[in-house]
Amino acid sequence: MWEVILAITGLVILMVVSFAIWRSMSVVALSRRLCASESRINSILNATEEGIYGLDLEGNCTFSNAACARMLGYENEEKLTGKNMHDLLHHTHADGSPHPVGECPINRALQEGREAHVDNDIFWKSDGTSFPTEYWTYPVRRDVELIGSVVTFININGRKEVQAQLIQTSKLATLGELAASTVHEINQPLSIIGMAADGALERLKDDDVDKDMLSNKLTTIASQTERLAAIVNHMGLFSRKDDGVFEWFNACESVHGAIEMVAEQYHASGIKLEVISPRECNVCGRVRGHPHQLEQVLLNLLSNARKATLKIAASKNAKNGAFVPTVRVSLKENKANSVDIISISNNGGNIPYGVLKKIFDPFFTTERKGEGTGLGLSISRDIIRGMNGIINVYNTEGGVCFTIILPVAPGKGKPRGRPRRKGAEEMFADNLIPDALKGLIVENEKDIADRDGPAKTQM
């Protein structure tokens, strides 16, 4: 009997020991697999040139890769773990104004459990310098519970440099198009100055010089010299390469500047130019960007409008001669939504829907080979995006309208911080227009429809 009991006991002990050994070996094997898996994940994370970091619900770093630490100026990833990432890299705007965490696109996407994409922002490094970046953020869930997010980012300094070169090249190309009318603009005051000077010299030959007449001649010379200097100075400022630093300025000034540069060209081409804008620029809100870059966008749109209307005029006037090529420029401030709305419409015919969908794509052009690069509207879109704005195009009755919507600063003076618009950080994801501003575009279309007839809008 005892032998049986001892045998059974030994067998049980053997089974327990075997199970313990098996379990221990399983744990070791599992641990090895986990270590190998973690090593593979770390290798993948550290092999990419994109910066990657994770956030918990408080915005603290849960992990990061080597590229993230390197781009942010830290020795290794451990220096970031547990730190609040907004406080480290996203605390201040490029203009030096504070960037509250409540307005941070990354934090807002984290709290709302959604994705977000921003293609033009800055991150700050450990040494106090910053770099331009494009980033994406994605929610992380355990089953259905939101537990954090993952952020990936890249340094777009090279892209910004290329973009700056393209903008500068586009400026010079615009000046080239305006060269003929500019020559006339310069020749006119020069001719007046020459005639006034000749008249004054002739009168100086007389013994009895009429001082009033001489004063009038000199006044004419002085005023025309000022006009000439203004033209040359404006072209010099426009052609100058931007320093990359945004400033607060009045959009009305850019509108008036662009109109002044094309007015003579339009007049010589027989195009009717209508301007609906405040006479005093200081009544409009201030926008953030480069004044001459906004002017460049407007000049590009005005140049395209000129070509479109002249093309229609050439065909219609050949038939009945009753067509009047017309371009209308409108600027108004929507104070309820804190935005400026600039519209440039023309009666140069509709754009086919297939073209409308691609009109802002780089290198897309409907012009003949050698007549255009297809970069004008793409650069214009990038400039407006950089100003945190929207550019949109749609067909009207017999023509086309481009609408630019720009956020303005609160008040008339320099704002304390960057203007915030609902959904600003996601507005350009997949080229979607935020719901908060769709109503403004629809309202603007209605205004044009009331003037020009029913609109055939194609977004």
Short mmCIF file of C-alpha atoms in Angstrom, two decimals:
data_model
loop_
_atom_site.label_atom_id
_atom_site.label_comp_id
_atom_site.label_asym_id
_atom_site.label_seq_id
_atom_site.Cartn_x
_atom_site.Cartn_y
_atom_site.Cartn_z
CA MET A 1 0.00 0.00 0.00
CA TRP A 2 2.74 2.37 1.01
CA GLU A 3 4.58 1.54 -2.13
CA VAL A 4 1.60 2.64 -4.22
CA ILE A 5 1.23 5.88 -2.30
CA LEU A 6 4.93 6.63 -2.65
CA ALA A 7 4.80 5.88 -6.35
CA ILE A 8 1.82 8.15 -6.87
CA THR A 9 3.44 10.89 -4.78
CA GLY A 10 6.66 10.61 -6.76
CA LEU A 11 4.71 10.77 -9.97
CA VAL A 12 2.86 13.91 -8.82
CA ILE A 13 6.11 15.52 -7.74
CA LEU A 14 7.67 14.63 -11.07
CA MET A 15 4.71 16.15 -12.92
CA VAL A 16 4.86 19.33 -10.83
CA VAL A 17 8.60 19.67 -11.36
CA SER A 18 8.20 18.98 -15.08
CA PHE A 19 5.44 21.57 -15.36
CA ALA A 20 7.55 24.11 -13.47
CA ILE A 21 10.51 23.43 -15.75
CA TRP A 22 8.28 23.64 -18.84
CA ARG A 23 6.70 26.87 -17.63
CA SER A 24 10.08 28.36 -16.84
CA MET A 25 11.35 27.43 -20.28
CA SER A 26 8.19 28.88 -21.86
CA VAL A 27 8.63 32.12 -19.95
CA VAL A 28 12.26 32.31 -21.03
CA ALA A 29 11.29 31.57 -24.63
CA LEU A 30 8.50 34.12 -24.50
CA SER A 31 10.84 36.65 -22.94
CA ARG A 32 13.35 36.02 -25.70
CA ARG A 33 10.66 36.41 -28.34
CA LEU A 34 9.48 39.65 -26.72
CA CYS A 35 13.05 40.95 -26.58
CA ALA A 36 13.58 39.99 -30.21
CA SER A 37 10.30 41.63 -31.19
CA GLU A 38 11.19 44.76 -29.24
CA SER A 39 14.63 44.77 -30.85
CA ARG A 40 13.08 44.49 -34.32
CA ILE A 41 10.63 47.31 -33.57
CA ASN A 42 13.45 49.50 -32.25
CA SER A 43 15.53 48.69 -35.32
CA ILE A 44 12.66 49.70 -37.58
CA LEU A 45 12.00 52.89 -35.60
CA ASN A 46 15.66 53.86 -35.63
CA ALA A 47 16.15 52.98 -39.30
CA THR A 48 13.74 55.67 -40.50
CA GLU A 49 14.70 59.29 -41.04
CA GLU A 50 11.29 60.43 -39.80
CA GLY A 51 11.06 61.55 -36.20
CA ILE A 52 8.58 59.42 -34.24
CA TYR A 53 7.36 59.78 -30.69
CA GLY A 54 4.42 58.56 -28.62
CA LEU A 55 2.22 60.50 -26.21
CA ASP A 56 0.08 59.48 -23.27
CA LEU A 57 -3.19 61.29 -22.58
CA GLU A 58 -1.31 63.97 -20.62
CA GLY A 59 0.90 64.79 -23.60
CA ASN A 60 3.99 63.18 -22.06
CA CYS A 61 6.46 61.22 -24.19
CA THR A 62 6.13 57.44 -23.87
CA PHE A 63 8.78 56.55 -26.47
CA SER A 64 10.77 58.12 -29.31
CA ASN A 65 13.21 57.03 -31.98
CA ALA A 66 16.79 58.10 -32.68
CA ALA A 67 15.78 60.44 -35.52
CA CYS A 68 13.39 62.27 -33.19
CA ALA A 69 16.09 62.83 -30.57
CA ARG A 70 18.63 63.85 -33.21
CA MET A 71 16.37 66.38 -34.95
CA LEU A 72 15.36 67.90 -31.62
CA GLY A 73 18.98 68.14 -30.46
CA TYR A 74 18.98 65.55 -27.66
CA GLU A 75 21.70 62.98 -26.94
CA ASN A 76 19.35 60.01 -26.92
CA GLU A 77 15.72 58.98 -26.72
CA GLU A 78 15.80 58.59 -22.93
CA LYS A 79 16.16 62.35 -22.57
CA LEU A 80 12.63 62.73 -23.97
CA THR A 81 10.80 59.94 -22.15
CA GLY A 82 8.34 61.27 -19.59
CA LYS A 83 8.69 64.89 -20.75
CA ASN A 84 5.76 67.02 -21.93
CA MET A 85 6.39 67.31 -25.67
CA HIS A 86 4.39 70.50 -26.20
CA ASP A 87 6.52 72.25 -23.59
CA LEU A 88 9.68 70.93 -25.26
CA LEU A 89 9.08 71.52 -28.96
CA HIS A 90 5.81 73.34 -29.69
CA HIS A 91 5.57 76.09 -27.09
CA THR A 92 6.13 79.16 -29.31
CA HIS A 93 5.11 80.35 -32.77
CA ALA A 94 7.67 81.41 -35.37
CA ASP A 95 6.96 85.09 -34.63
CA GLY A 96 7.85 84.59 -30.96
CA SER A 97 4.29 84.66 -29.63
CA PRO A 98 3.24 81.93 -27.16
CA HIS A 99 1.55 78.81 -28.53
CA PRO A 100 -1.00 77.72 -25.90
CA VAL A 101 -1.39 73.98 -25.54
CA GLY A 102 -5.15 74.38 -26.06
CA GLU A 103 -4.48 75.67 -29.59
CA CYS A 104 -1.86 73.03 -30.41
CA PRO A 105 -3.04 70.81 -33.31
CA ILE A 106 -1.24 67.79 -31.84
CA ASN A 107 -2.81 68.22 -28.41
CA ARG A 108 -6.28 68.89 -29.82
CA ALA A 109 -6.10 65.79 -32.02
CA LEU A 110 -4.91 63.77 -28.99
CA GLN A 111 -7.79 64.95 -26.78
CA GLU A 112 -10.36 64.38 -29.54
CA GLY A 113 -8.98 60.98 -30.55
CA ARG A 114 -8.55 61.81 -34.23
CA GLU A 115 -5.85 62.09 -36.87
CA ALA A 116 -4.31 65.42 -37.89
CA HIS A 117 -1.85 66.61 -40.51
CA VAL A 118 -0.06 69.97 -40.66
CA ASP A 119 2.26 70.64 -43.59
CA ASN A 120 3.87 73.90 -42.46
CA ASP A 121 4.78 74.50 -38.81
CA ILE A 122 7.89 74.72 -36.62
CA PHE A 123 9.39 72.61 -33.83
CA TRP A 124 11.89 73.94 -31.30
CA LYS A 125 15.21 72.25 -30.54
CA SER A 126 16.98 71.89 -27.21
CA ASP A 127 19.39 74.75 -28.10
CA GLY A 128 16.56 77.26 -28.56
CA THR A 129 16.57 77.25 -32.38
CA SER A 130 13.69 76.03 -34.53
CA PHE A 131 13.20 74.23 -37.83
CA PRO A 132 10.26 74.03 -40.26
CA THR A 133 8.36 70.78 -40.07
CA GLU A 134 5.49 68.75 -41.47
CA TYR A 135 3.85 66.32 -39.08
CA TRP A 136 1.13 63.71 -38.71
CA THR A 137 -0.54 62.48 -35.52
CA TYR A 138 -2.58 59.29 -35.08
CA PRO A 139 -4.67 58.10 -32.11
CA VAL A 140 -3.66 54.91 -30.25
CA ARG A 141 -6.38 52.73 -28.71
CA ARG A 142 -6.45 49.60 -26.57
CA ASP A 143 -9.59 47.89 -27.82
CA VAL A 144 -11.87 50.96 -27.93
CA GLU A 145 -10.19 52.92 -25.14
CA LEU A 146 -8.05 55.90 -26.21
CA ILE A 147 -4.65 55.64 -24.50
CA GLY A 148 -2.53 58.14 -26.43
CA SER A 149 -1.20 59.04 -29.86
CA VAL A 150 1.80 58.64 -32.15
CA VAL A 151 3.37 61.64 -33.90
CA THR A 152 5.66 61.44 -36.93
CA PHE A 153 7.45 64.46 -38.35
CA ILE A 154 10.06 65.51 -40.91
CA ASN A 155 12.32 68.52 -41.33
CA ILE A 156 11.16 70.44 -44.41
CA ASN A 157 13.95 73.02 -44.47
CA GLY A 158 15.12 71.80 -47.89
CA ARG A 159 11.60 71.98 -49.26
CA LYS A 160 11.20 75.51 -47.87
CA GLU A 161 14.42 76.61 -49.58
CA VAL A 162 13.26 75.20 -52.93
CA GLN A 163 9.86 76.80 -52.42
CA ALA A 164 11.52 80.16 -51.71
CA GLN A 165 13.52 79.84 -54.93
CA LEU A 166 10.38 79.01 -56.90
CA ILE A 167 8.58 81.98 -55.38
CA GLN A 168 11.46 84.27 -56.29
CA THR A 169 11.60 82.88 -59.84
CA SER A 170 7.85 83.35 -60.14
CA LYS A 171 8.20 86.96 -59.00
CA LEU A 172 10.78 87.69 -61.67
CA ALA A 173 8.62 85.97 -64.29
CA THR A 174 5.69 88.16 -63.23
CA LEU A 175 7.86 91.26 -63.56
CA GLY A 176 8.88 90.07 -67.02
CA GLU A 177 5.22 89.85 -68.07
CA LEU A 178 4.64 93.38 -66.77
CA ALA A 179 7.76 94.79 -68.41
CA ALA A 180 6.02 96.29 -71.45
CA SER A 181 3.40 98.17 -69.46
CA THR A 182 6.02 99.19 -66.89
CA VAL A 183 8.12 100.78 -69.61
CA HIS A 184 5.11 102.92 -70.49
CA GLU A 185 4.53 103.70 -66.82
CA ILE A 186 8.11 104.94 -66.54
CA ASN A 187 8.20 106.72 -69.90
CA GLN A 188 5.11 108.79 -69.13
CA PRO A 189 6.53 110.65 -66.10
CA LEU A 190 9.90 110.91 -67.87
CA SER A 191 8.22 112.62 -70.84
CA ILE A 192 6.40 115.03 -68.54
CA ILE A 193 9.62 115.77 -66.68
CA GLY A 194 11.43 116.36 -69.97
CA MET A 195 8.77 118.73 -71.30
CA ALA A 196 8.60 120.65 -68.02
CA ALA A 197 12.38 120.97 -67.89
CA ASP A 198 12.56 122.13 -71.53
CA GLY A 199 9.84 124.70 -70.88
CA ALA A 200 11.64 125.98 -67.81
CA LEU A 201 14.94 126.25 -69.69
CA GLU A 202 13.30 128.22 -72.49
CA ARG A 203 11.75 130.67 -70.03
CA LEU A 204 15.11 131.11 -68.29
CA LYS A 205 16.41 132.61 -71.54
CA ASP A 206 14.05 135.54 -71.07
CA ASP A 207 15.32 138.49 -69.10
CA ASP A 208 12.09 138.72 -67.14
CA VAL A 209 11.55 135.25 -65.67
CA ASP A 210 8.03 134.42 -64.52
CA LYS A 211 8.69 132.95 -61.07
CA ASP A 212 5.19 131.50 -60.75
CA MET A 213 5.51 129.71 -64.07
CA LEU A 214 8.96 128.42 -63.12
CA SER A 215 7.64 127.27 -59.76
CA ASN A 216 4.84 125.36 -61.48
CA LYS A 217 7.29 123.67 -63.83
CA LEU A 218 9.55 122.64 -60.96
CA THR A 219 6.56 121.40 -58.98
CA THR A 220 5.55 119.26 -61.96
CA ILE A 221 9.06 117.87 -62.22
CA ALA A 222 9.13 117.10 -58.49
CA SER A 223 5.73 115.34 -58.49
CA GLN A 224 6.56 113.25 -61.55
CA THR A 225 9.93 112.36 -60.05
CA GLU A 226 8.11 111.11 -56.95
CA ARG A 227 5.77 109.08 -59.13
CA LEU A 228 8.71 107.60 -61.03
CA ALA A 229 10.55 106.80 -57.80
CA ALA A 230 7.43 105.14 -56.40
CA ILE A 231 7.12 102.89 -59.47
CA VAL A 232 10.78 101.88 -59.38
CA ASN A 233 10.77 101.45 -55.60
CA HIS A 234 7.63 99.30 -55.71
CA MET A 235 9.13 97.03 -58.36
CA GLY A 236 12.36 96.81 -56.37
CA LEU A 237 10.53 95.81 -53.20
CA PHE A 238 8.41 93.30 -55.10
CA SER A 239 11.43 91.64 -56.73
CA ARG A 240 13.42 91.47 -53.49
CA LYS A 241 13.88 88.02 -52.00
CA ASP A 242 11.82 87.59 -48.83
CA ASP A 243 13.70 87.03 -45.58
CA GLY A 244 11.39 84.21 -44.51
CA VAL A 245 10.06 86.09 -41.47
CA PHE A 246 6.31 86.68 -41.41
CA GLU A 247 4.90 90.07 -40.45
CA TRP A 248 1.46 91.55 -39.77
CA PHE A 249 0.27 93.76 -42.63
CA ASN A 250 -2.87 95.06 -44.26
CA ALA A 251 -4.13 92.93 -47.16
CA CYS A 252 -5.68 96.05 -48.68
CA GLU A 253 -2.19 97.41 -49.40
CA SER A 254 -1.26 94.29 -51.36
CA VAL A 255 -4.52 94.49 -53.32
CA HIS A 256 -3.91 98.12 -54.23
CA GLY A 257 -0.26 97.41 -55.07
CA ALA A 258 -1.19 94.60 -57.46
CA ILE A 259 -3.87 96.72 -59.13
CA GLU A 260 -1.43 99.59 -59.65
CA MET A 261 1.03 97.24 -61.34
CA VAL A 262 -1.50 95.89 -63.87
CA ALA A 263 -3.70 98.97 -64.39
CA GLU A 264 -1.76 100.26 -67.39
CA GLN A 265 -1.50 96.80 -68.93
CA TYR A 266 -5.24 96.28 -68.55
CA HIS A 267 -5.99 99.70 -70.01
CA ALA A 268 -3.77 99.04 -73.02
CA SER A 269 -5.47 95.67 -73.56
CA GLY A 270 -8.96 97.16 -73.41
CA ILE A 271 -9.96 95.23 -70.29
CA LYS A 272 -12.44 96.80 -67.89
CA LEU A 273 -11.04 96.60 -64.35
CA GLU A 274 -13.55 97.01 -61.53
CA VAL A 275 -12.30 97.37 -57.96
CA ILE A 276 -14.53 97.01 -54.90
CA SER A 277 -12.36 97.80 -51.91
CA PRO A 278 -12.20 100.21 -48.95
CA ARG A 279 -10.55 103.51 -49.87
CA GLU A 280 -8.71 103.58 -46.56
CA CYS A 281 -6.64 100.47 -45.95
CA ASN A 282 -6.59 100.89 -42.18
CA VAL A 283 -10.26 99.90 -41.93
CA CYS A 284 -9.36 96.30 -42.81
CA GLY A 285 -7.94 93.72 -40.45
CA ARG A 286 -4.27 92.77 -40.50
CA VAL A 287 -3.13 89.42 -41.88
CA ARG A 288 0.09 87.51 -41.26
CA GLY A 289 2.61 86.71 -44.00
CA HIS A 290 4.68 88.53 -46.63
CA PRO A 291 2.96 91.57 -48.26
CA HIS A 292 4.73 91.09 -51.58
CA GLN A 293 4.02 87.36 -51.65
CA LEU A 294 0.30 88.07 -51.35
CA GLU A 295 0.73 90.69 -54.07
CA GLN A 296 2.47 88.04 -56.16
CA VAL A 297 -0.55 85.72 -55.78
CA LEU A 298 -2.90 88.51 -56.85
CA LEU A 299 -0.71 89.42 -59.83
CA ASN A 300 -0.71 85.80 -60.96
CA LEU A 301 -4.52 85.65 -60.75
CA LEU A 302 -4.85 88.99 -62.53
CA SER A 303 -2.46 87.83 -65.26
CA ASN A 304 -4.47 84.64 -65.78
CA ALA A 305 -7.72 86.65 -65.84
CA ARG A 306 -6.26 88.97 -68.46
CA LYS A 307 -5.29 86.07 -70.73
CA ALA A 308 -8.68 84.37 -70.32
CA THR A 309 -10.75 87.47 -71.06
CA LEU A 310 -8.63 88.46 -74.06
CA LYS A 311 -8.98 84.95 -75.50
CA ILE A 312 -12.79 85.15 -75.25
CA ALA A 313 -12.74 88.72 -76.58
CA ALA A 314 -10.80 87.63 -79.65
CA SER A 315 -13.44 85.03 -80.53
CA LYS A 316 -16.58 86.97 -79.55
CA ASN A 317 -15.55 90.31 -80.99
CA ALA A 318 -14.86 88.62 -84.27
CA LYS A 319 -18.57 87.75 -84.31
CA ASN A 320 -20.38 90.83 -83.03
CA GLY A 321 -17.90 93.13 -81.27
CA ALA A 322 -20.21 93.57 -78.25
CA PHE A 323 -18.16 91.64 -75.68
CA VAL A 324 -16.36 93.71 -73.03
CA PRO A 325 -13.59 91.79 -71.22
CA THR A 326 -14.07 92.51 -67.51
CA VAL A 327 -12.15 91.64 -64.37
CA ARG A 328 -13.53 92.45 -60.92
CA VAL A 329 -11.42 92.64 -57.75
CA SER A 330 -13.22 92.64 -54.42
CA LEU A 331 -11.91 92.93 -50.86
CA LYS A 332 -14.08 92.81 -47.78
CA GLU A 333 -13.66 91.92 -44.13
CA ASN A 334 -15.98 89.43 -42.49
CA LYS A 335 -15.73 90.56 -38.87
CA ALA A 336 -18.01 87.83 -37.58
CA ASN A 337 -15.47 85.19 -38.64
CA SER A 338 -12.36 87.42 -38.34
CA VAL A 339 -11.27 86.94 -41.95
CA ASP A 340 -10.50 89.04 -45.02
CA ILE A 341 -12.04 87.80 -48.28
CA ILE A 342 -10.38 88.71 -51.59
CA SER A 343 -12.15 87.74 -54.82
CA ILE A 344 -10.94 88.07 -58.40
CA SER A 345 -13.59 87.20 -60.97
CA ASN A 346 -13.70 87.53 -64.75
CA ASN A 347 -15.95 86.85 -67.73
CA GLY A 348 -13.31 84.84 -69.59
CA GLY A 349 -15.37 81.64 -69.78
CA ASN A 350 -15.79 78.61 -67.50
CA ILE A 351 -13.08 76.11 -66.62
CA PRO A 352 -13.96 72.44 -67.33
CA TYR A 353 -14.58 70.42 -64.19
CA GLY A 354 -11.70 68.06 -64.93
CA VAL A 355 -9.32 71.02 -65.07
CA LEU A 356 -10.77 72.60 -61.91
CA LYS A 357 -9.84 69.51 -59.90
CA LYS A 358 -6.18 69.74 -60.97
CA ILE A 359 -5.75 73.49 -61.34
CA PHE A 360 -3.56 73.87 -58.22
CA ASP A 361 -1.40 70.81 -58.99
CA PRO A 362 2.30 71.53 -59.64
CA PHE A 363 3.26 71.66 -63.34
CA PHE A 364 -0.35 71.40 -64.48
CA THR A 365 -1.04 73.85 -67.28
CA THR A 366 -3.52 74.28 -70.11
CA GLU A 367 -1.21 76.61 -72.02
CA ARG A 368 0.81 75.57 -75.03
CA LYS A 369 4.30 74.18 -74.53
CA GLY A 370 6.75 76.94 -73.69
CA GLU A 371 4.09 79.42 -72.58
CA GLY A 372 3.85 78.43 -68.92
CA THR A 373 5.47 76.24 -66.28
CA GLY A 374 2.26 75.24 -64.51
CA LEU A 375 3.69 76.43 -61.20
CA GLY A 376 1.93 79.78 -60.81
CA LEU A 377 -1.24 78.54 -59.12
CA SER A 378 0.61 75.84 -57.18
CA ILE A 379 2.95 78.47 -55.73
CA SER A 380 -0.02 80.75 -55.05
CA ARG A 381 -1.74 77.97 -53.11
CA ASP A 382 1.40 77.33 -51.05
CA ILE A 383 1.74 81.04 -50.23
CA ILE A 384 -1.88 81.28 -49.07
CA ARG A 385 -1.54 78.05 -47.06
CA GLY A 386 1.55 79.52 -45.42
CA MET A 387 -0.63 82.44 -44.32
CA ASN A 388 -3.05 79.92 -42.76
CA GLY A 389 -5.62 80.79 -45.40
CA ILE A 390 -7.68 79.21 -48.16
CA ILE A 391 -7.67 79.76 -51.92
CA ASN A 392 -10.62 78.40 -53.86
CA VAL A 393 -11.82 78.54 -57.47
CA TYR A 394 -15.26 78.03 -58.96
CA ASN A 395 -17.18 78.80 -62.13
CA THR A 396 -19.62 81.69 -62.37
CA GLU A 397 -22.02 82.61 -65.16
CA GLY A 398 -19.69 83.04 -68.13
CA GLY A 399 -16.52 83.18 -66.10
CA VAL A 400 -14.42 82.14 -63.14
CA CYS A 401 -13.87 83.45 -59.62
CA PHE A 402 -10.87 82.87 -57.35
CA THR A 403 -11.52 83.51 -53.66
CA ILE A 404 -8.86 83.96 -50.99
CA ILE A 405 -9.83 83.80 -47.31
CA LEU A 406 -7.24 84.98 -44.77
CA PRO A 407 -7.55 85.08 -40.96
CA VAL A 408 -7.08 88.55 -39.48
CA ALA A 409 -5.66 89.64 -36.14
CA PRO A 410 -8.02 90.92 -33.44
CA GLY A 411 -8.11 94.71 -33.31
CA LYS A 412 -6.31 97.14 -35.59
CA GLY A 413 -2.87 97.06 -34.01
CA LYS A 414 -0.28 94.33 -33.78
CA PRO A 415 -1.89 91.28 -32.18
CA ARG A 416 -0.64 89.69 -29.00
CA GLY A 417 -0.57 86.28 -30.60
CA ARG A 418 -1.26 84.36 -33.74
CA PRO A 419 -4.90 84.39 -34.89
CA ARG A 420 -6.68 81.13 -34.27
CA ARG A 421 -9.32 79.75 -36.57
CA LYS A 422 -11.38 76.68 -35.80
CA GLY A 423 -10.01 73.66 -37.61
CA ALA A 424 -7.02 75.57 -39.01
CA GLU A 425 -4.60 72.72 -38.44
CA GLU A 426 -6.62 70.24 -40.51
CA MET A 427 -8.05 72.44 -43.22
CA PHE A 428 -5.75 71.27 -45.96
CA ALA A 429 -5.81 67.55 -45.24
CA ASP A 430 -6.93 66.01 -48.54
CA ASN A 431 -7.58 69.57 -49.82
CA LEU A 432 -10.77 69.83 -47.77
CA ILE A 433 -12.26 73.18 -46.79
CA PRO A 434 -13.22 73.42 -43.09
CA ASP A 435 -16.93 73.60 -42.36
CA ALA A 436 -16.40 76.82 -40.40
CA LEU A 437 -15.43 78.64 -43.59
CA LYS A 438 -17.52 76.87 -46.22
CA GLY A 439 -20.37 79.25 -45.45
CA LEU A 440 -18.18 82.22 -46.28
CA ILE A 441 -17.38 80.80 -49.70
CA VAL A 442 -21.04 80.04 -50.37
CA GLU A 443 -21.95 83.54 -49.22
CA ASN A 444 -19.32 85.00 -51.52
CA GLU A 445 -20.64 82.94 -54.44
CA LYS A 446 -24.12 84.30 -53.74
CA ASP A 447 -22.78 87.87 -53.84
CA ILE A 448 -21.25 87.22 -57.25
CA ALA A 449 -24.38 85.46 -58.47
CA ASP A 450 -26.47 88.47 -57.44
CA ARG A 451 -24.22 90.67 -59.60
CA ASP A 452 -23.46 88.36 -62.52
CA GLY A 453 -26.43 86.00 -62.64
CA PRO A 454 -26.80 82.44 -61.34
CA ALA A 455 -23.50 80.73 -60.60
CA LYS A 456 -22.45 77.36 -61.96
CA THR A 457 -20.30 76.44 -59.03
CA GLN A 458 -17.89 73.52 -59.21
CA MET A 459 -15.79 73.02 -56.11
#
